[in-house]
PDB file of C-alpha atoms and ligand atoms in Angstrom:
ATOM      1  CA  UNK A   1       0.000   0.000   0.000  1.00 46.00           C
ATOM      2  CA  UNK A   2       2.960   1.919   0.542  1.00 59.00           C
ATOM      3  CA  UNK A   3       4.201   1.912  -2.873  1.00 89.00           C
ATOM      4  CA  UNK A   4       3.378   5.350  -4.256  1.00 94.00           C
ATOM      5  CA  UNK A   5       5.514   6.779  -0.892  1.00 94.00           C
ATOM      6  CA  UNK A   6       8.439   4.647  -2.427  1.00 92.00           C
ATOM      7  CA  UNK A   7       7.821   5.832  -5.912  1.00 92.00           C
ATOM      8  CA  UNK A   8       8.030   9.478  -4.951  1.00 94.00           C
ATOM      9  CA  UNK A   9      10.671   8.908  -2.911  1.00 93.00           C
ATOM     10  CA  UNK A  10      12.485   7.364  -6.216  1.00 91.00           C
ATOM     11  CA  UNK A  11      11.313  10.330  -8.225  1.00 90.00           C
ATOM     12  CA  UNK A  12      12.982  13.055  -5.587  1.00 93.00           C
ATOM     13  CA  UNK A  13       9.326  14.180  -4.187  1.00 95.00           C
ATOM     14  CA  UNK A  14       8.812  14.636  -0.224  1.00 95.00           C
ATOM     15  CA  UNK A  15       5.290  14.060   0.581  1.00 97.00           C
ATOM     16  CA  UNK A  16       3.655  16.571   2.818  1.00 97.00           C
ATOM     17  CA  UNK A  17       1.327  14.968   5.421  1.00 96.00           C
ATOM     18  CA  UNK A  18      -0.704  17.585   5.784  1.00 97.00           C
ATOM     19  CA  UNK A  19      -3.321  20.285   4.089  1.00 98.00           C
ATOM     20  CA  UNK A  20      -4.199  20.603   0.581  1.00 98.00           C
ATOM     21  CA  UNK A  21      -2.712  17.846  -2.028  1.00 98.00           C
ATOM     22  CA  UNK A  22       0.529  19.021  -3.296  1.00 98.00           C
ATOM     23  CA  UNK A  23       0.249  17.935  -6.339  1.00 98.00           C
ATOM     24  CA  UNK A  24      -3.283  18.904  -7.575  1.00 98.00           C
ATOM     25  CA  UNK A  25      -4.589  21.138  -4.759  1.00 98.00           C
ATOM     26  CA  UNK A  26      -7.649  19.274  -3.253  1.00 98.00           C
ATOM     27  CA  UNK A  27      -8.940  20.242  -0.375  1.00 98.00           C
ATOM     28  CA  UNK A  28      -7.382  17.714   2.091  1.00 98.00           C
ATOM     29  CA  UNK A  29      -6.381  17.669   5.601  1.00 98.00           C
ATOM     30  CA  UNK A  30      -3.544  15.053   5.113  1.00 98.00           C
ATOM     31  CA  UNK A  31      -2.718  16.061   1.531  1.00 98.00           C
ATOM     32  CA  UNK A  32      -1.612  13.101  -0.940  1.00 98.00           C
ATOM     33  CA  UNK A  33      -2.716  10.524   1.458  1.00 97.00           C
ATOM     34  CA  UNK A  34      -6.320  11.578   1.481  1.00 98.00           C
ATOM     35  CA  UNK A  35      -6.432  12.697  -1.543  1.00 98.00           C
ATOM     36  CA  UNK A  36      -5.527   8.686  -3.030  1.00 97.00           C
ATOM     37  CA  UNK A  37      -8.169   7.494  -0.303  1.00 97.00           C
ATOM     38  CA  UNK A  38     -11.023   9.355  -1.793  1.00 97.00           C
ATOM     39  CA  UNK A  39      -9.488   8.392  -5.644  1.00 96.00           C
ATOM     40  CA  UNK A  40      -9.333   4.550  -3.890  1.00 93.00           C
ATOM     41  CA  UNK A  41     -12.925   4.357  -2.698  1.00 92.00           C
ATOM     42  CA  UNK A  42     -14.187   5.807  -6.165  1.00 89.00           C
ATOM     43  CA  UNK A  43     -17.382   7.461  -6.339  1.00 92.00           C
ATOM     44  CA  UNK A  44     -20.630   5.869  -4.768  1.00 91.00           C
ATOM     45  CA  UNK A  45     -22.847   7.600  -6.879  1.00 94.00           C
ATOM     46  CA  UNK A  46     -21.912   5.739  -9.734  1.00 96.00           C
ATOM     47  CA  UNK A  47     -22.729   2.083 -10.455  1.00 93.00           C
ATOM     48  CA  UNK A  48     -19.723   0.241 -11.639  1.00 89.00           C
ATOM     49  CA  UNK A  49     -21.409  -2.868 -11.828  1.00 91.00           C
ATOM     50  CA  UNK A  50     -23.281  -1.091 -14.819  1.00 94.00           C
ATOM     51  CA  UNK A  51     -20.487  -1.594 -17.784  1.00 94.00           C
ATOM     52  CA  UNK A  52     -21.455   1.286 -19.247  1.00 95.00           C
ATOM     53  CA  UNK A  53     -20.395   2.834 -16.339  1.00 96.00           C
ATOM     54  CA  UNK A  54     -17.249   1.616 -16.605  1.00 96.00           C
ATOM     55  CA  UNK A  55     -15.760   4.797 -18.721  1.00 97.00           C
ATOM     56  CA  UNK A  56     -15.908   6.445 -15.284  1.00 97.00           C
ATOM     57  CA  UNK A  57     -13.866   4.543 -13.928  1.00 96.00           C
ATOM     58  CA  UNK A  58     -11.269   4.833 -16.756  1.00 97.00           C
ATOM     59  CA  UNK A  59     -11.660   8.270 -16.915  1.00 98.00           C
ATOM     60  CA  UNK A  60     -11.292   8.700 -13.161  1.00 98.00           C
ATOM     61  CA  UNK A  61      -8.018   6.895 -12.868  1.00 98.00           C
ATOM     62  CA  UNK A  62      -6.250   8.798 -15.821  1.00 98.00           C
ATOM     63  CA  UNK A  63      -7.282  12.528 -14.231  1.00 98.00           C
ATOM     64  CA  UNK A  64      -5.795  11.053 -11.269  1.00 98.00           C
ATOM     65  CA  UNK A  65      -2.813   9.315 -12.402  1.00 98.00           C
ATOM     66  CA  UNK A  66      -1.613  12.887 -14.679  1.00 98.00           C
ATOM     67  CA  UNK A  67      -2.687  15.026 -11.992  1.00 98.00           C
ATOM     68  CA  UNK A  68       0.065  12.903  -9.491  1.00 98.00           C
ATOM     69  CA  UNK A  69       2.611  11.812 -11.937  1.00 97.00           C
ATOM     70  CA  UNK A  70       4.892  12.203  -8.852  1.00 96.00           C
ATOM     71  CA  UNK A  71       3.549   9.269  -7.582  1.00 96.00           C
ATOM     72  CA  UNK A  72       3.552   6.879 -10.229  1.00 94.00           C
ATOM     73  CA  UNK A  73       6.481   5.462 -13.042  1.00 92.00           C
ATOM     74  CA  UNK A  74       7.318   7.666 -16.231  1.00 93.00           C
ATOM     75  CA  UNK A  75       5.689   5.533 -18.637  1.00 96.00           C
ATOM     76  CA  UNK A  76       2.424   5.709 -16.842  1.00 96.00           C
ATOM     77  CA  UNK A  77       2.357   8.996 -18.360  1.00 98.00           C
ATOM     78  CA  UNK A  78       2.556   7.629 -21.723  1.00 98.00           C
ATOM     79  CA  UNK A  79      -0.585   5.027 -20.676  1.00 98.00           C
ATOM     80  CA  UNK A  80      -2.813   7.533 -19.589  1.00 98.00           C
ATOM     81  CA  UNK A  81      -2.308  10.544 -21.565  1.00 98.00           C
ATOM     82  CA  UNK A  82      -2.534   8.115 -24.876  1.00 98.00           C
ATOM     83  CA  UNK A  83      -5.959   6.608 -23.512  1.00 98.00           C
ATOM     84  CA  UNK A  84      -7.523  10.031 -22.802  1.00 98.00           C
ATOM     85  CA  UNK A  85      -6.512  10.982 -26.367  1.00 98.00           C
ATOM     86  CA  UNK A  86      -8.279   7.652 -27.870  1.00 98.00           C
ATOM     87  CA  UNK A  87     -11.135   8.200 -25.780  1.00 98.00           C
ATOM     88  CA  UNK A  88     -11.144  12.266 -26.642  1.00 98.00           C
ATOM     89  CA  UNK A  89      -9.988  12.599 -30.394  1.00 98.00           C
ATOM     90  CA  UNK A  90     -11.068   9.109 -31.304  1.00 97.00           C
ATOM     91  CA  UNK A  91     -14.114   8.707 -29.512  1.00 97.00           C
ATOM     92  CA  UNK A  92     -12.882   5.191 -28.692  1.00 97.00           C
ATOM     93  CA  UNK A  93     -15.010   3.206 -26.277  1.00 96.00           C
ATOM     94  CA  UNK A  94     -12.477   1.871 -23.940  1.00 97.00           C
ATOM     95  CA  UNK A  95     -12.865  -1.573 -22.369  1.00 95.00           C
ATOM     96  CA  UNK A  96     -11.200  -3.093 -19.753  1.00 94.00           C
ATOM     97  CA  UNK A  97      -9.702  -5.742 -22.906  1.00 95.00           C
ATOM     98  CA  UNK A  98      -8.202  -2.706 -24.317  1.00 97.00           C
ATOM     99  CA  UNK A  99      -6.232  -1.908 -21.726  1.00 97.00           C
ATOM    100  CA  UNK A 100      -3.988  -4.802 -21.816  1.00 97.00           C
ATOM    101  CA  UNK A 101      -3.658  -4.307 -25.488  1.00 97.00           C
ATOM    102  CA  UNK A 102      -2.294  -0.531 -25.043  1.00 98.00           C
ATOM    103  CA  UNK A 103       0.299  -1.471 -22.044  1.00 97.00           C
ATOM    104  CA  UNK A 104       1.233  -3.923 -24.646  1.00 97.00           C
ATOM    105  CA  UNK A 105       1.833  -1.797 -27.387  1.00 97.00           C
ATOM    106  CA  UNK A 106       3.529   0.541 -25.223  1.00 97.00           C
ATOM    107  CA  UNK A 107       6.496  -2.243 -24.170  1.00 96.00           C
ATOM    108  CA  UNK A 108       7.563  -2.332 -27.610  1.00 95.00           C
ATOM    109  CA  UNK A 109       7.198   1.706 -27.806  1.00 96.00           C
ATOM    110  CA  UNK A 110       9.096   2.372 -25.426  1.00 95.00           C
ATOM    111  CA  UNK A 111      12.334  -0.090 -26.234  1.00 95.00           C
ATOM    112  CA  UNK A 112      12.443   2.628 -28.680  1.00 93.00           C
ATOM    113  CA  UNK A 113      12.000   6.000 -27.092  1.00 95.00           C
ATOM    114  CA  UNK A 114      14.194   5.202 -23.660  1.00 93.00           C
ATOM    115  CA  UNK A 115      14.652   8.952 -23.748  1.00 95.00           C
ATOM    116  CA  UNK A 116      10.910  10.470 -24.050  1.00 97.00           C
ATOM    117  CA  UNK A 117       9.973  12.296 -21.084  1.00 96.00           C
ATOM    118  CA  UNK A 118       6.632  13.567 -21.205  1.00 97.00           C
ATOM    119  CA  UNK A 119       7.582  16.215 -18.338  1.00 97.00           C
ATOM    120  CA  UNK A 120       4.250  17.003 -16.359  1.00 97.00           C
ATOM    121  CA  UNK A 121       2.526  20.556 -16.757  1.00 98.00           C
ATOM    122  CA  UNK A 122       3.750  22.349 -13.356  1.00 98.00           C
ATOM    123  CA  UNK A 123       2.330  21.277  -9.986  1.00 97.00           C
ATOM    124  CA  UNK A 124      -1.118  22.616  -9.156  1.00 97.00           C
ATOM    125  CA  UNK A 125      -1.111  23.586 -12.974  1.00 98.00           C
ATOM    126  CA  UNK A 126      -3.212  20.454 -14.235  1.00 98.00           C
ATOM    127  CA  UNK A 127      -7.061  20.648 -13.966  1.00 97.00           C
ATOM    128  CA  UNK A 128      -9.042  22.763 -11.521  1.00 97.00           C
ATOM    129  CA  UNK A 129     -10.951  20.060 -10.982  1.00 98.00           C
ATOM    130  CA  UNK A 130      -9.802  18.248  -7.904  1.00 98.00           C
ATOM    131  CA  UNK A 131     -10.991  14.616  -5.804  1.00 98.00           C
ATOM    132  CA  UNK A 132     -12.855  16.812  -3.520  1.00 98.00           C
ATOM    133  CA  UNK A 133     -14.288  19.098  -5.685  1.00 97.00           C
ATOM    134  CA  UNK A 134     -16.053  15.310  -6.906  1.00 97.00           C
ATOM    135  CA  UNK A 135     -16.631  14.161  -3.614  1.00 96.00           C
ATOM    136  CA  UNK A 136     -18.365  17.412  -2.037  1.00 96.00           C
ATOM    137  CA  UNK A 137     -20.367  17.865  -5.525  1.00 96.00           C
ATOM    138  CA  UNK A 138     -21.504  14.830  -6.409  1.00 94.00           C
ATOM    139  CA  UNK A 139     -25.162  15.315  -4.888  1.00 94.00           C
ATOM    140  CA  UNK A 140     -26.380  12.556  -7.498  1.00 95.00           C
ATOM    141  CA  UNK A 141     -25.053  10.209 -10.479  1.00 96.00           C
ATOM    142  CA  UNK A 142     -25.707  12.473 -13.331  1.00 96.00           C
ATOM    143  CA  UNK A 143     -23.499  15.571 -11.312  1.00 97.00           C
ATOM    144  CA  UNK A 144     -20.763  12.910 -10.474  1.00 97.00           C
ATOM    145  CA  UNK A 145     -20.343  11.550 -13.948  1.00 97.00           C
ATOM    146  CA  UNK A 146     -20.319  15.444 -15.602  1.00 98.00           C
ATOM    147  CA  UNK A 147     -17.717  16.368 -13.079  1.00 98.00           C
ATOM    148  CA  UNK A 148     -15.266  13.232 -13.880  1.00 98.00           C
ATOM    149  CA  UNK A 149     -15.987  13.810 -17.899  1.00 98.00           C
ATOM    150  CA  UNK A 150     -15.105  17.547 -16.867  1.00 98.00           C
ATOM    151  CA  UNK A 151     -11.787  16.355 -14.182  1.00 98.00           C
ATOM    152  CA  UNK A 152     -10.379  14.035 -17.089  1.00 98.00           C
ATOM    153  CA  UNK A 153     -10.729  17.125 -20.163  1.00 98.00           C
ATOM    154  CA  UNK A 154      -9.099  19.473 -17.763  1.00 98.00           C
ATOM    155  CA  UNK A 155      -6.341  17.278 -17.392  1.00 98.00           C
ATOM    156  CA  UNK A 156      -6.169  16.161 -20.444  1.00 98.00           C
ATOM    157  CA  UNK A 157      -6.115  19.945 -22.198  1.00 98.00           C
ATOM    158  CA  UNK A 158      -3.446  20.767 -19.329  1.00 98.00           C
ATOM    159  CA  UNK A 159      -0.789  18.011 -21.329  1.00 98.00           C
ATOM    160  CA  UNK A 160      -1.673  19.613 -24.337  1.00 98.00           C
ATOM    161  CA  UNK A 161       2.024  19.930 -25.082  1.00 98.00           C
ATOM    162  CA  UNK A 162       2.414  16.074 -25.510  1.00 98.00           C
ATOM    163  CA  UNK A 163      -0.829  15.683 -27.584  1.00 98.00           C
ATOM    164  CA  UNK A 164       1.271  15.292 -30.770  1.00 98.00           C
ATOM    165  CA  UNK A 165       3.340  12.182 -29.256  1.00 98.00           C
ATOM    166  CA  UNK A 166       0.493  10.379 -28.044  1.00 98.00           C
ATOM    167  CA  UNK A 167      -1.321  10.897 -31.064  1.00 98.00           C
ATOM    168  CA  UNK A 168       1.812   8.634 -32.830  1.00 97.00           C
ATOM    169  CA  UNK A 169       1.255   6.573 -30.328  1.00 97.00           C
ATOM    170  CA  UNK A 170      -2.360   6.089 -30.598  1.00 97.00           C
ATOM    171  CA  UNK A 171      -2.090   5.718 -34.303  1.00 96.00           C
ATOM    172  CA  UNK A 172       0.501   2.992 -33.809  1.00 95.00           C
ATOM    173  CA  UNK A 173      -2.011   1.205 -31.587  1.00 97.00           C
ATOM    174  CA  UNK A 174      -5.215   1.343 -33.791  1.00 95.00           C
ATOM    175  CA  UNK A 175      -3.151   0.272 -36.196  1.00 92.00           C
ATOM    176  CA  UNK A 176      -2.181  -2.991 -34.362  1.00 85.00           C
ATOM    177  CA  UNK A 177      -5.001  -3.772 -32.390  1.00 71.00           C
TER     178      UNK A 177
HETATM  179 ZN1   ZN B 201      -4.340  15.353  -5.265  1.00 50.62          ZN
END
């Protein structure tokens, strides 16, 4: 459970145990830590029994995961970022098959491109959209799900920098798959 501590360690990045996230700015008490509980527990609002639900969940992880790159490996970067573009520009209907596929595709990417970075827009710079803004305004389903559709675009126009290197990427994979 401790993993991400040990990843930010690895990456240079002290976590603060208290107040706001330091990384996206939610309005926590004990920063990071709270701020991956409320992302943990997911939203109850929504049904993810429902599998067409299931974008939410998708959706949920990648505003999360590229709003704390900190706290995750480099190439996770490349994951996310590339499904938000499929799911954004390509109107792809991700599935929990696909996902598989893409980590796939980006193995044999990435033997190639050791040196990409895709360096993270600056801290509290990516989305104003936040875990608690979710979890304090998500009075029913249909307010939940526009506020995680509206979390992941933030984040997703906030990389806008790297949009041209996942779109190789994503073309590589639609190719493939
Ligand atoms: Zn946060």
């Amino acid at each position: 459970m401790q993993d991400y501590v040990d990843l930010a360690e690895k990456n240079g990045v002290t976590l603060l145990d208290n107040g706001k996230c330091q990384f996206c700015g939610a309005n926590t008490k004990r920063g990071i830590h709270e701020c991956l509980e409320i992302f943990n527990l997911g939203f109850h609002q929504i049904d993810f029994a429902n599998i067409e639900n299931h974008i939410y969940r998708f959706l949920t992880v990648d505003a999360h995961t590229l709003q704390h790159p900190e706290i995750h490996g480099r190439w996770n970067n490349h994951f996310h970022l590339s499904r938000l573009h499929l799911i954004f520009k390509y109107d792809v209907k991700w599935s929990y098959k696909l996902s598989p596929k893409l980590s796939e595709y980006l193995n044999t990417y990435k033997a190639h491109k050791k040196d990409e970075y895709l360096t993270p827009p600056p801290i509290l710079e990516r989305g104003e959209i936040t875990t608690t803004d979710i979890l304090e305004n998500s009075i029913n389903e249909k307010r939940c799900k526009d506020l995680i559709k509206r979390w992941a675009q933030e984040v997703y126009d906030k990389w806008n920098v790297h949009h041209s290197v996942v779109d190789n990427i994503v073309k590589g994979f639609l190719h493939v798959k």
